[in-house]
Coordinates of C-alpha atoms in Angstrom, one line a residue:
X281 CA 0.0 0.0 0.0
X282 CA 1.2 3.4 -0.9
X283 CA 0.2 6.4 1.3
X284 CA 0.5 10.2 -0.3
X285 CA 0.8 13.2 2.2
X286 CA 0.0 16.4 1.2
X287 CA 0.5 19.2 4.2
X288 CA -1.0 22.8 4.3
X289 CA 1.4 24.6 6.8
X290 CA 1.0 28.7 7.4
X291 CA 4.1 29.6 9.3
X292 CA 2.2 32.6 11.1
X293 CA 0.3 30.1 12.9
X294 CA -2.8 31.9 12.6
X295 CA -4.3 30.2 9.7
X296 CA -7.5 27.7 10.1
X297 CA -9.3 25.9 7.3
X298 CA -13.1 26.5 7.6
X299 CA -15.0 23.8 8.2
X300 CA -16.9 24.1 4.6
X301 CA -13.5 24.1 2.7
X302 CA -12.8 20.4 4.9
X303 CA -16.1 19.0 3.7
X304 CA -15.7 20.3 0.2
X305 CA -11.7 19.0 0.3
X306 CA -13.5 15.6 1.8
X307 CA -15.6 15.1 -1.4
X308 CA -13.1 16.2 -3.4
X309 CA -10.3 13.2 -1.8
X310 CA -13.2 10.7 -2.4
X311 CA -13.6 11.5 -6.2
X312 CA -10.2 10.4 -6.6
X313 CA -9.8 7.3 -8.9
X314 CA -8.5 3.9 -7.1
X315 CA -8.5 5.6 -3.9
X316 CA -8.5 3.1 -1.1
X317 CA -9.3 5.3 1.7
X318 CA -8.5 9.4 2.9
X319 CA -7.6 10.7 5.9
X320 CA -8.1 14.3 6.5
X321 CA -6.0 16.0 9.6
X322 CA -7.0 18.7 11.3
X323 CA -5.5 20.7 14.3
X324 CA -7.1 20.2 18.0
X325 CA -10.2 22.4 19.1
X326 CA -8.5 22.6 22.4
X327 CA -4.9 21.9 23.2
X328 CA -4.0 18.4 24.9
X329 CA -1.3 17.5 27.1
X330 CA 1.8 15.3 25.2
X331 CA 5.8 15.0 25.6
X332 CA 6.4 17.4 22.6
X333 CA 4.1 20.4 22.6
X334 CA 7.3 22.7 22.0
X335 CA 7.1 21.7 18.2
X336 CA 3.8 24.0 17.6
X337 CA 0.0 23.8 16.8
X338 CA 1.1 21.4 13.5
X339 CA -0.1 21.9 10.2
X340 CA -3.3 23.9 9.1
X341 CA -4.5 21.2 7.0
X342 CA -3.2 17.1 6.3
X343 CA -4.0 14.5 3.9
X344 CA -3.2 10.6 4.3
X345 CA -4.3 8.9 0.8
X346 CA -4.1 5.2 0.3
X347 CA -3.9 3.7 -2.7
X348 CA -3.0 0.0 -3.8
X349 CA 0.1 0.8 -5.7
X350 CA 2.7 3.1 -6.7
X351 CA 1.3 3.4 -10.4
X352 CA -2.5 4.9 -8.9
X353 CA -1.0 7.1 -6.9
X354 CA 0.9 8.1 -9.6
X355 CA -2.1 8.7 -11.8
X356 CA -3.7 10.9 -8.9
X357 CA -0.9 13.5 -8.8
X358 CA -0.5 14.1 -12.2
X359 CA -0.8 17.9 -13.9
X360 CA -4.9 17.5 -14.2
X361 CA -6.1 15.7 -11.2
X362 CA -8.3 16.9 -8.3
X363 CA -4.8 16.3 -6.2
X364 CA -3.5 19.3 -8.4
X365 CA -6.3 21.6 -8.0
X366 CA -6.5 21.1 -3.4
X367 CA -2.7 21.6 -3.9
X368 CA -3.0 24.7 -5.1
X369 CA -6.1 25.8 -3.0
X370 CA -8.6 26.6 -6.1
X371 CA -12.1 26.8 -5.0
X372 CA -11.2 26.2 -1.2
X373 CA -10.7 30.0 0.0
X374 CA -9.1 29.0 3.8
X375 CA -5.9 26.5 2.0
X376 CA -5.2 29.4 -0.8
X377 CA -1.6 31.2 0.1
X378 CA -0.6 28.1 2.2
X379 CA 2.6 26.7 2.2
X380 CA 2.2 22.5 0.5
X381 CA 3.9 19.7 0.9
X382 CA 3.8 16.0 -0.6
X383 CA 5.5 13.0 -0.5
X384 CA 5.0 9.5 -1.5
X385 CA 5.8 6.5 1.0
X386 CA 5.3 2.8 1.6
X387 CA 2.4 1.9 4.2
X388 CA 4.1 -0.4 6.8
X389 CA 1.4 -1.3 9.0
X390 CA 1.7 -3.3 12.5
X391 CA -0.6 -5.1 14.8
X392 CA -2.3 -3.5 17.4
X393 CA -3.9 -5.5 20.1
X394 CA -7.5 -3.7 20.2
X395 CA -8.2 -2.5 16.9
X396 CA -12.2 -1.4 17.8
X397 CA -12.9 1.5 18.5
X398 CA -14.5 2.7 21.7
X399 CA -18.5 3.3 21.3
X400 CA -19.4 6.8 21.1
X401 CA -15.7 7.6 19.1
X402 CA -17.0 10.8 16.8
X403 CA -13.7 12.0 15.7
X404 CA -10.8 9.9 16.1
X405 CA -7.1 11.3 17.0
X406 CA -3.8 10.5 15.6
X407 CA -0.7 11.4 16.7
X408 CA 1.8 12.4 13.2
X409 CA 5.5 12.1 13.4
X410 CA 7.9 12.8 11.1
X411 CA 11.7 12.4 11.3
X412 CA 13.1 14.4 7.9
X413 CA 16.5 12.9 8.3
X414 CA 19.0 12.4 7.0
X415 CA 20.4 9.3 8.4
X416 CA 24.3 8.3 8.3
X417 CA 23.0 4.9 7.2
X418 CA 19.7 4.4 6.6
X419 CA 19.4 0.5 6.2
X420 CA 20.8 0.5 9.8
X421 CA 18.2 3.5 10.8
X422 CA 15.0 1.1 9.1
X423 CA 16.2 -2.0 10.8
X424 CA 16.2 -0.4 14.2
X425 CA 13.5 1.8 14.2
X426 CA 11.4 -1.2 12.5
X427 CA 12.6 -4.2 14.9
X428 CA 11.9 -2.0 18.2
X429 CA 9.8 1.0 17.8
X430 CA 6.6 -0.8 16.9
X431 CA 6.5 -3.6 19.9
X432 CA 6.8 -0.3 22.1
X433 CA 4.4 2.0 20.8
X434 CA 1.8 -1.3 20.6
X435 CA 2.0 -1.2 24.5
X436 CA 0.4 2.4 24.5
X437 CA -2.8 2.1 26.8
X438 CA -6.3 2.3 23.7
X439 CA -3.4 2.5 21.1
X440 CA -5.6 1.6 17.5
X441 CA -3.4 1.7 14.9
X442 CA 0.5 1.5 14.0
X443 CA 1.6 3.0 11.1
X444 CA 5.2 3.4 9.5
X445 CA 5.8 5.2 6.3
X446 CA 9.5 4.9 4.4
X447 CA 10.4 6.3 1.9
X448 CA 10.7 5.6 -2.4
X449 CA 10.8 7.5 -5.7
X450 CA 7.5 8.5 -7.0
X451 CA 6.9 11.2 -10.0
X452 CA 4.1 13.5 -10.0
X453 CA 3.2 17.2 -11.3
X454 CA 1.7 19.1 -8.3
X455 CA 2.1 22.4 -7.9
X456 CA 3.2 21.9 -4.1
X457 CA 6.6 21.5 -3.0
X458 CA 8.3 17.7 -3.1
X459 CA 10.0 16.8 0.1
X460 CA 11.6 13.3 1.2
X461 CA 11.5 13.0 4.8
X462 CA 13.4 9.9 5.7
X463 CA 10.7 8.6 7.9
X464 CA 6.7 9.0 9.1
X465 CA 4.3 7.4 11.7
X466 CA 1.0 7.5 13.1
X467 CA -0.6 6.2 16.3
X468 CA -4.5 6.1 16.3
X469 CA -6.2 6.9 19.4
X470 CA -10.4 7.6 20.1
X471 CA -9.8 10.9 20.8
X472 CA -7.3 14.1 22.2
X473 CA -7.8 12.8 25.4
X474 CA -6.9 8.8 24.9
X475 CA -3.9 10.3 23.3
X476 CA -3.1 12.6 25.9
X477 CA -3.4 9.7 28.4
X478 CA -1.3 6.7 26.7
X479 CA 1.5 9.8 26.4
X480 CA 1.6 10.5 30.0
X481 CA 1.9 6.5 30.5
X482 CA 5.1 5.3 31.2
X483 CA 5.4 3.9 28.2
X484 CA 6.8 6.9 27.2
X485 CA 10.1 6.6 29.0
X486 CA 10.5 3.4 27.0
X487 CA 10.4 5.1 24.2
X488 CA 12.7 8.0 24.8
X489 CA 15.0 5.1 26.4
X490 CA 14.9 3.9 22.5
X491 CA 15.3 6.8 20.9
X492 CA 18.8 7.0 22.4
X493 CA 19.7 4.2 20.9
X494 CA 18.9 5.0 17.4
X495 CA 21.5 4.8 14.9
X496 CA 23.2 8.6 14.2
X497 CA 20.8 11.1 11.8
X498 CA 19.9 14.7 11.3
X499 CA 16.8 16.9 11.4
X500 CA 15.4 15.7 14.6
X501 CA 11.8 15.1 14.8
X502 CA 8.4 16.8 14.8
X503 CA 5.1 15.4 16.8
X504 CA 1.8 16.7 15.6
X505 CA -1.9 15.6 17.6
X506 CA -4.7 15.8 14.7
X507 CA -8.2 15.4 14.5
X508 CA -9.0 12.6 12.1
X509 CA -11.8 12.2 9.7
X510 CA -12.1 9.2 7.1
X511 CA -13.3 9.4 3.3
X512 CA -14.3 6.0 1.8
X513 CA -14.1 6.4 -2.1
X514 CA -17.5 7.2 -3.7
X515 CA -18.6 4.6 -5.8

C-alpha cells in the first residue's frame, strides 16, 4: 500500500481551514480514482497535554491517501487531477496562500492489540510524526526503528493503529513542494484525550530510552496531535 501526504502549513500560525472548505476537500479526496481510503487531519479544538508540545500547533490542514500501488497514486498527482487543484487551493478559500507539501511512502502497518474503536468515538485522533532525516545509514536507521519502535508503541494504553511510512521515488506534477522525509508514523487513538493519556503512561520513558539508541541522523523530529476524519471512495 502506498500512502500520499500532502500538508498545508501557514508559518504565522494563525491560519484555520473553515469547516466548509474540509467537507468540500472531503468530497473532493473521495472523487479520486482507485483511492483506497482518505484521511483528513485537522489541528485540535483545544490543546492536549503530550511530551512534545514545544514543536507547535502542527499543520493547518493534512492528507493521508491510500492507494493499492505506486502506479495509482501516480495517476492521482498528475498535472490535471483533483490532487492538483487542493494543492494549489482553487475553490477552497481557507488552503489558498498556504505553504504545500507532498510525499510518497510505503504503508508499513503493524498489529495492534484492540483494533475497535470505543463506542461513542466521533472524531478519532492521531498522533503524526515525522523524522526528515537524514540518516548516516539508513538501512541501519530502518532496521532499528522497525525491529523495536513498533513492539513499544503497541503497549500504548487504547493504542488503535501502528503505522510506518518509508520512503521511495515516485513522479508527479503538483504544484506543491516535493520533500523526502526519511521517515513517518502514526498512532490512532479515540480521541485528544486517549492520546493525551497513553503519552503520560510510562510507556513513554520506554520510548525516549529507545530513541537514544537509534543509529546517528539529522533533522530531529516533529510530533503533531490531529483530529481525524475518514473518506471512503465514492462509488
Amino acid at each position: 500500500m502506498i500512502s500520499l501526504f500532502l500538508t498545508f502549513s501557514d508559518p504565522t500560525g494563525v491560519r484555520r481551514i473553515e469547516p466548509d472548505d474540509v467537507t468540500a476537500a472531503a468530497a473532493m479526496v473521495g472523487s479520486i480514482p482507485e483511492m483506497a481510503e482518505g484521511l483528513l487531519f485537522t489541528p485540535l479544538e483545544q490543546s492536549v497535554d503530550h511530551p512534545y508540545k514545544a514543536d507547535g500547533a502542527g499543520p493547518v490542514f493534512a492528507l493521508l491517501l491510500r492507494f493499492p500501488n505506486l502506479f495509482a497514486c501516480e495517476a492521482a498527482i498528475d498535472r490535471g487531477g483533483v490532487l492538483a487543484t487542493l494543492a494549489a487551493g482553487r475553490g477552497l478559500p481557507s488552503l489558498a496562500g498556504l505553504d504545500v507539501t507532498h510525499q510518497a511512502m510505503v504503508t508499513r502497518a503493524f498489529p495492534v492489540d484492540d483494533a475497535t474503536h470505543a463506542s461513542g468515538t466521533v472524531t478519532p485522533c492521531s498522533y503524526l510524526v515525522h523524522y526528515p532525516g537524514p540518516a548516516d545509514d539508513m538501512n541501519a536507521w530502518n532496521l532499528h526503528y522497525l525491529e523495536h519502535h513498533p513492539t513499544i508503541m503497541r503497549s500504548f494504553p487504547d493504542v488503535r493503529q501502528i503505522e510506518i511510512y518509508t520512503r521511495i521515488d515516485w513522479v508527479d506534477r503538483l504544484p506543491s513542494q516535493r520533500v523526502e522525509y526519511m521517515q513517518r508514523n502514526r498512532l490512532m487513538f479515540d480521541s485528544p484525550q486517549a492520546l493525551a493519556r497513553a503519552l503520560g503512561s510510562d510507556v513513554i520513558k520506554r520510548m525516549r530510552a529507545d530513541f537514544v539508541q537509534f543509529p546517528p541522523f539529522a533533522g530531529g523530529n516533529k510530533h503533531f496531535p490531529m483530529l481525524t476524519r475518514v473518506v471512503r471512495p465514492i462509488a
